[in-house]
PDB file of C-alpha atoms in Angstrom:
ATOM      1  CA  MET P  25      21.902  -5.704  16.538  1.00 95.00           C
ATOM      2  CA  LYS P  26      20.252  -9.045  16.989  1.00 98.00           C
ATOM      3  CA  LEU P  27      22.154 -11.584  14.858  1.00 99.00           C
ATOM      4  CA  THR P  28      20.916 -15.077  14.036  1.00 99.00           C
ATOM      5  CA  ALA P  29      23.594 -17.751  13.076  1.00 99.00           C
ATOM      6  CA  MET P  30      23.438 -21.457  11.910  1.00 99.00           C
ATOM      7  CA  SER P  31      25.920 -24.074  11.896  1.00 99.00           C
ATOM      8  CA  PHE P  32      24.894 -27.175   9.440  1.00 99.00           C
ATOM      9  CA  ASN P  33      26.336 -29.926   8.171  1.00 99.00           C
ATOM     10  CA  ILE P  34      24.387 -30.924   5.417  1.00 99.00           C
ATOM     11  CA  ARG P  35      25.726 -34.578   4.253  1.00 99.00           C
ATOM     12  CA  TYR P  36      27.421 -34.677   1.145  1.00 98.00           C
ATOM     13  CA  ASP P  37      25.108 -35.502  -2.045  1.00 98.00           C
ATOM     14  CA  LYS P  38      26.476 -39.213  -2.701  1.00 94.00           C
ATOM     15  CA  PRO P  39      24.487 -41.892  -4.105  1.00 93.00           C
ATOM     16  CA  ASP P  40      22.561 -42.376  -0.882  1.00 95.00           C
ATOM     17  CA  PRO P  41      19.243 -44.645  -0.580  1.00 96.00           C
ATOM     18  CA  ASP P  42      15.869 -43.741   0.036  1.00 96.00           C
ATOM     19  CA  GLU P  43      14.903 -40.846   2.376  1.00 97.00           C
ATOM     20  CA  ARG P  44      18.809 -39.705   2.720  1.00 98.00           C
ATOM     21  CA  ASN P  45      19.571 -39.318  -0.892  1.00 98.00           C
ATOM     22  CA  TRP P  46      19.808 -35.825  -1.491  1.00 99.00           C
ATOM     23  CA  ARG P  47      16.954 -34.734  -4.265  1.00 98.00           C
ATOM     24  CA  VAL P  48      14.915 -35.925  -1.387  1.00 98.00           C
ATOM     25  CA  ARG P  49      15.636 -34.462   1.478  1.00 98.00           C
ATOM     26  CA  ARG P  50      17.374 -30.837  -0.402  1.00 99.00           C
ATOM     27  CA  GLU P  51      13.559 -29.157   0.284  1.00 99.00           C
ATOM     28  CA  ALA P  52      13.664 -30.544   3.972  1.00 99.00           C
ATOM     29  CA  VAL P  53      17.073 -28.747   5.128  1.00 99.00           C
ATOM     30  CA  ALA P  54      15.626 -25.727   3.117  1.00 99.00           C
ATOM     31  CA  ALA P  55      12.474 -26.009   4.852  1.00 99.00           C
ATOM     32  CA  LEU P  56      14.509 -25.828   8.294  1.00 99.00           C
ATOM     33  CA  ILE P  57      16.467 -22.676   7.337  1.00 99.00           C
ATOM     34  CA  ALA P  58      13.298 -20.928   5.973  1.00 99.00           C
ATOM     35  CA  HIS P  59      12.334 -21.179   9.796  1.00 99.00           C
ATOM     36  CA  TYR P  60      14.515 -19.836  11.246  1.00 99.00           C
ATOM     37  CA  SER P  61      16.010 -17.522   8.557  1.00 99.00           C
ATOM     38  CA  PRO P  62      19.460 -16.782   9.996  1.00 99.00           C
ATOM     39  CA  ASP P  63      21.314 -13.901   8.970  1.00 99.00           C
ATOM     40  CA  ILE P  64      24.406 -16.294   8.245  1.00 99.00           C
ATOM     41  CA  ILE P  65      24.932 -20.092   8.051  1.00 99.00           C
ATOM     42  CA  GLY P  66      28.572 -21.904   8.052  1.00 99.00           C
ATOM     43  CA  THR P  67      27.954 -25.275   6.014  1.00 99.00           C
ATOM     44  CA  GLN P  68      29.897 -28.418   6.133  1.00 99.00           C
ATOM     45  CA  GLU P  69      30.384 -30.567   3.271  1.00 99.00           C
ATOM     46  CA  ALA P  70      28.220 -29.353   0.691  1.00 98.00           C
ATOM     47  CA  ARG P  71      28.980 -29.351  -2.750  1.00 98.00           C
ATOM     48  CA  ALA P  72      28.472 -27.101  -5.698  1.00 98.00           C
ATOM     49  CA  ASN P  73      25.266 -28.611  -6.476  1.00 98.00           C
ATOM     50  CA  GLN P  74      24.196 -28.699  -2.990  1.00 98.00           C
ATOM     51  CA  LEU P  75      24.723 -24.942  -2.618  1.00 98.00           C
ATOM     52  CA  LEU P  76      23.079 -24.539  -6.226  1.00 98.00           C
ATOM     53  CA  ASP P  77      19.812 -26.342  -5.007  1.00 99.00           C
ATOM     54  CA  LEU P  78      19.695 -24.050  -1.846  1.00 98.00           C
ATOM     55  CA  HIS P  79      20.358 -21.297  -3.821  1.00 98.00           C
ATOM     56  CA  ARG P  80      16.854 -22.076  -5.892  1.00 98.00           C
ATOM     57  CA  LEU P  81      15.086 -22.947  -3.400  1.00 99.00           C
ATOM     58  CA  LEU P  82      16.177 -19.861  -0.624  1.00 99.00           C
ATOM     59  CA  PRO P  83      17.076 -16.703  -3.042  1.00 99.00           C
ATOM     60  CA  GLU P  84      17.342 -14.921  -0.090  1.00 99.00           C
ATOM     61  CA  TYR P  85      21.021 -15.983   0.536  1.00 99.00           C
ATOM     62  CA  GLN P  86      24.250 -15.493  -0.734  1.00 98.00           C
ATOM     63  CA  SER P  87      27.406 -17.948  -0.650  1.00 98.00           C
ATOM     64  CA  LEU P  88      30.554 -18.198  -0.512  1.00 98.00           C
ATOM     65  CA  GLY P  89      33.980 -19.836  -0.017  1.00 96.00           C
ATOM     66  CA  SER P  90      35.794 -22.490  -2.334  1.00 96.00           C
ATOM     67  CA  ASP P  91      35.803 -26.241  -2.049  1.00 98.00           C
ATOM     68  CA  ARG P  92      38.348 -28.081   0.191  1.00 98.00           C
ATOM     69  CA  SER P  93      40.469 -30.040  -2.831  1.00 98.00           C
ATOM     70  CA  GLY P  94      40.374 -26.829  -4.900  1.00 96.00           C
ATOM     71  CA  THR P  95      39.061 -28.541  -8.243  1.00 96.00           C
ATOM     72  CA  GLY P  96      35.429 -27.471  -7.775  1.00 95.00           C
ATOM     73  CA  LEU P  97      34.295 -30.874  -7.405  1.00 95.00           C
ATOM     74  CA  ASP P  98      34.713 -31.597  -3.411  1.00 98.00           C
ATOM     75  CA  GLU P  99      33.348 -30.335  -0.563  1.00 98.00           C
ATOM     76  CA  HIS P 100      32.870 -26.676   0.920  1.00 98.00           C
ATOM     77  CA  CYS P 101      33.016 -25.277   3.975  1.00 98.00           C
ATOM     78  CA  GLY P 102      30.232 -22.731   2.476  1.00 98.00           C
ATOM     79  CA  ILE P 103      29.316 -19.314   4.339  1.00 99.00           C
ATOM     80  CA  LEU P 104      25.519 -18.631   3.114  1.00 99.00           C
ATOM     81  CA  TYR P 105      24.373 -15.279   4.215  1.00 99.00           C
ATOM     82  CA  GLN P 106      21.433 -12.832   3.608  1.00 99.00           C
ATOM     83  CA  PRO P 107      22.900  -9.388   1.836  1.00 99.00           C
ATOM     84  CA  SER P 108      19.801  -7.838   2.610  1.00 99.00           C
ATOM     85  CA  ARG P 109      21.259  -7.999   6.503  1.00 99.00           C
ATOM     86  CA  LEU P 110      24.825  -8.323   5.843  1.00 99.00           C
ATOM     87  CA  LYS P 111      27.804  -6.546   3.588  1.00 99.00           C
ATOM     88  CA  CYS P 112      30.425  -8.779   2.268  1.00 99.00           C
ATOM     89  CA  LEU P 113      33.193  -6.862   3.252  1.00 99.00           C
ATOM     90  CA  GLU P 114      36.783  -9.295   2.836  1.00 98.00           C
ATOM     91  CA  ILE P 115      36.631 -13.160   1.869  1.00 98.00           C
ATOM     92  CA  TYR P 116      39.570 -15.132   3.228  1.00 96.00           C
ATOM     93  CA  GLU P 117      40.364 -18.773   3.317  1.00 98.00           C
ATOM     94  CA  PHE P 118      43.309 -21.358   4.193  1.00 99.00           C
ATOM     95  CA  TRP P 119      44.027 -25.034   4.582  1.00 99.00           C
ATOM     96  CA  LEU P 120      44.861 -26.738   7.642  1.00 99.00           C
ATOM     97  CA  SER P 121      48.381 -27.496   7.380  1.00 99.00           C
ATOM     98  CA  GLU P 122      51.709 -26.576   7.238  1.00 99.00           C
ATOM     99  CA  THR P 123      51.406 -24.785   4.116  1.00 99.00           C
ATOM    100  CA  PRO P 124      48.198 -22.735   4.896  1.00 99.00           C
ATOM    101  CA  ASP P 125      48.189 -20.519   1.556  1.00 98.00           C
ATOM    102  CA  ILE P 126      48.267 -23.905  -0.861  1.00 98.00           C
ATOM    103  CA  ILE P 127      44.794 -24.608  -1.654  1.00 98.00           C
ATOM    104  CA  GLY P 128      43.866 -28.236  -1.171  1.00 98.00           C
ATOM    105  CA  SER P 129      47.332 -28.534   0.940  1.00 99.00           C
ATOM    106  CA  ILE P 130      47.651 -31.912   2.979  1.00 98.00           C
ATOM    107  CA  THR P 131      50.565 -32.437   5.202  1.00 99.00           C
ATOM    108  CA  GLU P 132      50.949 -36.085   5.393  1.00 98.00           C
ATOM    109  CA  ALA P 133      52.767 -36.306   8.807  1.00 99.00           C
ATOM    110  CA  TRP P 134      49.052 -35.241  10.015  1.00 99.00           C
ATOM    111  CA  GLY P 135      47.423 -38.141   8.635  1.00 98.00           C
ATOM    112  CA  ASN P 136      44.098 -36.942   7.798  1.00 98.00           C
ATOM    113  CA  PRO P 137      43.378 -38.324   4.436  1.00 98.00           C
ATOM    114  CA  TYR P 138      40.874 -35.403   2.816  1.00 98.00           C
ATOM    115  CA  PRO P 139      42.247 -31.757   2.804  1.00 99.00           C
ATOM    116  CA  ARG P 140      40.674 -29.534   5.590  1.00 99.00           C
ATOM    117  CA  MET P 141      39.816 -25.492   4.852  1.00 99.00           C
ATOM    118  CA  VAL P 142      38.520 -22.656   7.392  1.00 99.00           C
ATOM    119  CA  THR P 143      36.266 -20.294   5.219  1.00 99.00           C
ATOM    120  CA  GLY P 144      36.291 -17.214   6.688  1.00 99.00           C
ATOM    121  CA  ALA P 145      34.645 -13.620   5.914  1.00 99.00           C
ATOM    122  CA  LYS P 146      34.140 -10.128   7.205  1.00 99.00           C
ATOM    123  CA  PHE P 147      30.846  -8.409   7.100  1.00 99.00           C
ATOM    124  CA  ARG P 148      29.109  -4.876   8.230  1.00 99.00           C
ATOM    125  CA  THR P 149      25.488  -4.983   9.445  1.00 98.00           C
ATOM    126  CA  LEU P 150      22.909  -2.441   8.179  1.00 98.00           C
ATOM    127  CA  GLU P 151      23.647  -0.730  11.942  1.00 98.00           C
ATOM    128  CA  GLY P 152      27.504  -0.361  11.054  1.00 98.00           C
ATOM    129  CA  GLN P 153      28.856  -3.573  13.189  1.00 98.00           C
ATOM    130  CA  THR P 154      31.464  -5.441  11.700  1.00 99.00           C
ATOM    131  CA  LEU P 155      32.225  -9.370  12.246  1.00 99.00           C
ATOM    132  CA  GLN P 156      34.554 -11.973  11.359  1.00 99.00           C
ATOM    133  CA  PHE P 157      32.654 -15.225  10.668  1.00 99.00           C
ATOM    134  CA  TYR P 158      34.686 -18.372   9.955  1.00 99.00           C
ATOM    135  CA  ASN P 159      33.345 -21.811   9.330  1.00 99.00           C
ATOM    136  CA  THR P 160      35.506 -25.220   9.627  1.00 99.00           C
ATOM    137  CA  HIS P 161      34.981 -29.189   9.335  1.00 99.00           C
ATOM    138  CA  LEU P 162      37.883 -30.777  11.220  1.00 99.00           C
ATOM    139  CA  ASP P 163      38.976 -33.842  10.321  1.00 98.00           C
ATOM    140  CA  TYR P 164      37.204 -37.315  11.312  1.00 97.00           C
ATOM    141  CA  TYR P 165      40.162 -39.931  11.375  1.00 98.00           C
ATOM    142  CA  SER P 166      43.275 -38.054  12.739  1.00 98.00           C
ATOM    143  CA  ASP P 167      43.717 -37.288  16.233  1.00 98.00           C
ATOM    144  CA  LYS P 168      46.755 -35.391  15.064  1.00 99.00           C
ATOM    145  CA  ALA P 169      45.183 -33.576  12.552  1.00 99.00           C
ATOM    146  CA  LYS P 170      42.116 -32.662  14.674  1.00 99.00           C
ATOM    147  CA  ASP P 171      44.678 -31.060  16.919  1.00 99.00           C
ATOM    148  CA  LEU P 172      46.790 -28.592  14.858  1.00 99.00           C
ATOM    149  CA  GLY P 173      43.776 -28.288  12.903  1.00 99.00           C
ATOM    150  CA  ALA P 174      42.732 -26.662  16.265  1.00 99.00           C
ATOM    151  CA  THR P 175      45.538 -24.760  16.903  1.00 99.00           C
ATOM    152  CA  GLY P 176      45.898 -23.580  13.318  1.00 99.00           C
ATOM    153  CA  ILE P 177      42.973 -21.826  13.711  1.00 99.00           C
ATOM    154  CA  GLN P 178      43.822 -20.084  17.115  1.00 98.00           C
ATOM    155  CA  GLU P 179      46.778 -18.890  15.784  1.00 98.00           C
ATOM    156  CA  HIS P 180      44.713 -17.285  13.010  1.00 98.00           C
ATOM    157  CA  PHE P 181      42.562 -15.743  15.518  1.00 98.00           C
ATOM    158  CA  CYS P 182      45.242 -15.135  17.509  1.00 96.00           C
ATOM    159  CA  GLN P 183      46.807 -12.457  14.714  1.00 96.00           C
ATOM    160  CA  LEU P 184      43.347 -10.638  13.711  1.00 96.00           C
ATOM    161  CA  ASP P 185      42.572  -7.133  14.732  1.00 93.00           C
ATOM    162  CA  LEU P 186      39.430  -7.523  16.757  1.00 96.00           C
ATOM    163  CA  THR P 187      39.331  -4.114  18.459  1.00 94.00           C
ATOM    164  CA  LYS P 188      36.396  -3.734  16.243  1.00 95.00           C
ATOM    165  CA  ASP P 189      35.262  -6.538  14.703  1.00 98.00           C
ATOM    166  CA  TYR P 190      33.114  -9.458  16.626  1.00 98.00           C
ATOM    167  CA  LEU P 191      34.523 -12.973  15.951  1.00 99.00           C
ATOM    168  CA  PHE P 192      32.462 -16.155  15.232  1.00 99.00           C
ATOM    169  CA  LEU P 193      33.253 -19.299  14.429  1.00 99.00           C
ATOM    170  CA  THR P 194      30.825 -22.620  12.957  1.00 99.00           C
ATOM    171  CA  GLY P 195      31.152 -26.239  12.421  1.00 99.00           C
ATOM    172  CA  ASP P 196      31.570 -29.705  12.413  1.00 99.00           C
ATOM    173  CA  PHE P 197      34.465 -30.746  14.789  1.00 99.00           C
ATOM    174  CA  ASN P 198      34.654 -34.082  15.110  1.00 99.00           C
ATOM    175  CA  VAL P 199      35.058 -33.717  18.833  1.00 99.00           C
ATOM    176  CA  ASN P 200      33.017 -32.946  21.515  1.00 98.00           C
ATOM    177  CA  SER P 201      33.523 -29.725  24.182  1.00 98.00           C
ATOM    178  CA  GLN P 202      36.132 -32.032  26.801  1.00 97.00           C
ATOM    179  CA  GLN P 203      38.431 -32.828  23.994  1.00 98.00           C
ATOM    180  CA  LEU P 204      41.766 -31.101  23.219  1.00 99.00           C
ATOM    181  CA  PRO P 205      41.246 -29.006  19.437  1.00 99.00           C
ATOM    182  CA  ARG P 206      37.876 -27.517  21.383  1.00 99.00           C
ATOM    183  CA  GLN P 207      39.790 -26.744  24.460  1.00 98.00           C
ATOM    184  CA  ILE P 208      42.642 -25.218  22.339  1.00 99.00           C
ATOM    185  CA  LEU P 209      39.560 -22.717  20.536  1.00 99.00           C
ATOM    186  CA  THR P 210      38.730 -21.201  23.419  1.00 98.00           C
ATOM    187  CA  GLN P 211      42.014 -20.126  25.222  1.00 97.00           C
ATOM    188  CA  PRO P 212      42.027 -16.406  25.012  1.00 96.00           C
ATOM    189  CA  LEU P 213      42.927 -14.363  21.948  1.00 96.00           C
ATOM    190  CA  GLN P 214      43.970 -10.801  22.733  1.00 84.00           C
ATOM    191  CA  SER P 215      42.793  -7.886  25.425  1.00 81.00           C
ATOM    192  CA  GLU P 216      40.710 -10.967  26.967  1.00 88.00           C
ATOM    193  CA  ILE P 217      38.871 -11.398  24.332  1.00 96.00           C
ATOM    194  CA  LYS P 218      37.775 -15.269  23.776  1.00 98.00           C
ATOM    195  CA  LEU P 219      35.475 -17.480  22.234  1.00 99.00           C
ATOM    196  CA  LYS P 220      32.538 -18.997  23.922  1.00 99.00           C
ATOM    197  CA  ASP P 221      30.493 -22.080  22.832  1.00 99.00           C
ATOM    198  CA  ALA P 222      27.021 -21.640  22.103  1.00 99.00           C
ATOM    199  CA  LEU P 223      25.741 -24.786  23.817  1.00 99.00           C
ATOM    200  CA  ALA P 224      28.177 -24.719  26.684  1.00 98.00           C
ATOM    201  CA  ASP P 225      25.040 -23.941  28.832  1.00 98.00           C
ATOM    202  CA  LEU P 226      22.863 -26.766  27.709  1.00 98.00           C
ATOM    203  CA  GLU P 227      23.210 -30.541  29.202  1.00 98.00           C
ATOM    204  CA  LEU P 228      25.637 -32.723  27.449  1.00 97.00           C
ATOM    205  CA  ALA P 229      22.598 -34.658  25.999  1.00 97.00           C
ATOM    206  CA  GLU P 230      20.926 -30.908  24.523  1.00 98.00           C
ATOM    207  CA  GLN P 231      24.081 -30.740  22.602  1.00 99.00           C
ATOM    208  CA  MET P 232      24.102 -33.917  20.521  1.00 99.00           C
ATOM    209  CA  SER P 233      24.213 -33.149  16.727  1.00 99.00           C
ATOM    210  CA  PHE P 234      25.153 -36.806  15.129  1.00 99.00           C
ATOM    211  CA  ASN P 235      22.431 -38.557  15.015  1.00 99.00           C
ATOM    212  CA  ASN P 236      23.246 -40.903  11.486  1.00 98.00           C
ATOM    213  CA  TYR P 237      19.401 -40.473  10.198  1.00 98.00           C
ATOM    214  CA  THR P 238      17.993 -41.595  13.621  1.00 96.00           C
ATOM    215  CA  ASP P 239      15.954 -39.829  15.833  1.00 95.00           C
ATOM    216  CA  ASN P 240      18.603 -40.427  19.042  1.00 96.00           C
ATOM    217  CA  PRO P 241      21.641 -38.309  18.270  1.00 98.00           C
ATOM    218  CA  TYR P 242      25.179 -39.705  19.994  1.00 97.00           C
ATOM    219  CA  LEU P 243      27.337 -37.475  19.111  1.00 99.00           C
ATOM    220  CA  ALA P 244      28.244 -33.217  20.368  1.00 99.00           C
ATOM    221  CA  ILE P 245      30.442 -32.555  17.567  1.00 99.00           C
ATOM    222  CA  ASP P 246      28.801 -29.778  16.567  1.00 99.00           C
ATOM    223  CA  THR P 247      28.593 -25.874  17.403  1.00 99.00           C
ATOM    224  CA  ILE P 248      28.881 -22.239  17.325  1.00 99.00           C
ATOM    225  CA  TYR P 249      31.423 -20.229  18.762  1.00 99.00           C
ATOM    226  CA  TYR P 250      30.927 -16.828  19.794  1.00 99.00           C
ATOM    227  CA  ASP P 251      33.033 -13.479  20.991  1.00 99.00           C
ATOM    228  CA  SER P 252      32.825 -12.963  24.491  1.00 98.00           C
ATOM    229  CA  ARG P 253      31.858  -9.577  24.475  1.00 98.00           C
ATOM    230  CA  LEU P 254      28.783 -10.716  22.678  1.00 98.00           C
ATOM    231  CA  GLN P 255      25.412 -11.461  24.740  1.00 98.00           C
ATOM    232  CA  LEU P 256      23.979 -15.101  23.667  1.00 99.00           C
ATOM    233  CA  ASP P 257      20.249 -14.917  23.414  1.00 99.00           C
ATOM    234  CA  TRP P 258      19.785 -18.506  23.343  1.00 99.00           C
ATOM    235  CA  ALA P 259      20.768 -21.735  21.210  1.00 99.00           C
ATOM    236  CA  LYS P 260      19.671 -25.212  20.607  1.00 99.00           C
ATOM    237  CA  VAL P 261      20.171 -28.114  18.301  1.00 99.00           C
ATOM    238  CA  ASP P 262      17.052 -28.503  16.133  1.00 99.00           C
ATOM    239  CA  ARG P 263      15.903 -32.304  16.435  1.00 98.00           C
ATOM    240  CA  SER P 264      12.719 -31.474  14.579  1.00 98.00           C
ATOM    241  CA  ARG P 265      11.515 -33.405  11.420  1.00 98.00           C
ATOM    242  CA  TRP P 266      10.865 -31.455   8.274  1.00 99.00           C
ATOM    243  CA  LEU P 267       8.301 -31.880   5.484  1.00 98.00           C
ATOM    244  CA  ASN P 268       8.240 -35.558   7.790  1.00 98.00           C
ATOM    245  CA  LEU P 269      12.458 -36.307   7.054  1.00 98.00           C
ATOM    246  CA  ILE P 270      15.214 -36.001   9.238  1.00 98.00           C
ATOM    247  CA  PRO P 271      16.964 -33.418   7.075  1.00 99.00           C
ATOM    248  CA  SER P 272      20.923 -34.441   7.589  1.00 99.00           C
ATOM    249  CA  ASP P 273      22.993 -37.047   9.596  1.00 99.00           C
ATOM    250  CA  HIS P 274      23.807 -34.086  11.312  1.00 99.00           C
ATOM    251  CA  TYR P 275      21.147 -31.715  13.338  1.00 99.00           C
ATOM    252  CA  PRO P 276      21.613 -28.130  13.113  1.00 99.00           C
ATOM    253  CA  VAL P 277      22.881 -25.822  15.845  1.00 99.00           C
ATOM    254  CA  ILE P 278      21.173 -22.090  15.716  1.00 99.00           C
ATOM    255  CA  ALA P 279      22.006 -19.417  18.076  1.00 99.00           C
ATOM    256  CA  ALA P 280      21.066 -15.744  18.635  1.00 99.00           C
ATOM    257  CA  PHE P 281      22.875 -13.008  19.646  1.00 99.00           C
ATOM    258  CA  THR P 282      22.973  -9.310  20.370  1.00 98.00           C
ATOM    259  CA  LEU P 283      25.650  -7.135  18.962  1.00 97.00           C
ATOM    260  CA  PRO P 284      26.307  -4.051  21.278  1.00 93.00           C
TER     261      PRO P 284
END
């Protein structure tokens, strides 16, 4: 079984000027996704209207996940998937705080100005394999919130029964792979299972994903983590222009895997 995944911070819809405006670049985002036709995508920053636009432009995809504040108006850590290829079995969400079950919760002492959350779901492939796919967006401001957020994710993963399920995590982590939050996420889980960074074998320059709407990305903060029992076929950061536009202030990460 082959599986292609994508992690894509599509930049939240606000009154950005010219080519940065969502109404201008939404077709470019859709064209990029359609080109790779990933089975599953973790999106960061998308608001409800942006997800609706992607549904209209990419009707083969379904989406799941609520927004981070629980108001319906905020950013989502969304999961888009193709129901013709994957069947959704369960959906789960938690917040990166000392009260993870409380929607929109923030722990003031952590220092993050906005709620941070994780969206997850369990899927079955057409061939019968099951996978648990998670998506997150760590805080941009507080180092403490990044460290404790990654710890919360790792603790959640350590409680999962992964004997039959394969694990994935996509995200904008707001740190590079050498910094503590991402070091935490690659610690062993159970029975020698751990997450591996799909971009780890690329040169650092090829891992750069944050571009600030330029052709010269300078931060390697987005990636796809995958179950160490799987085979990574290829991985890349796509730096192409689509419809003559830079689709977002982050380039997407795409990776393909073989599931036993």
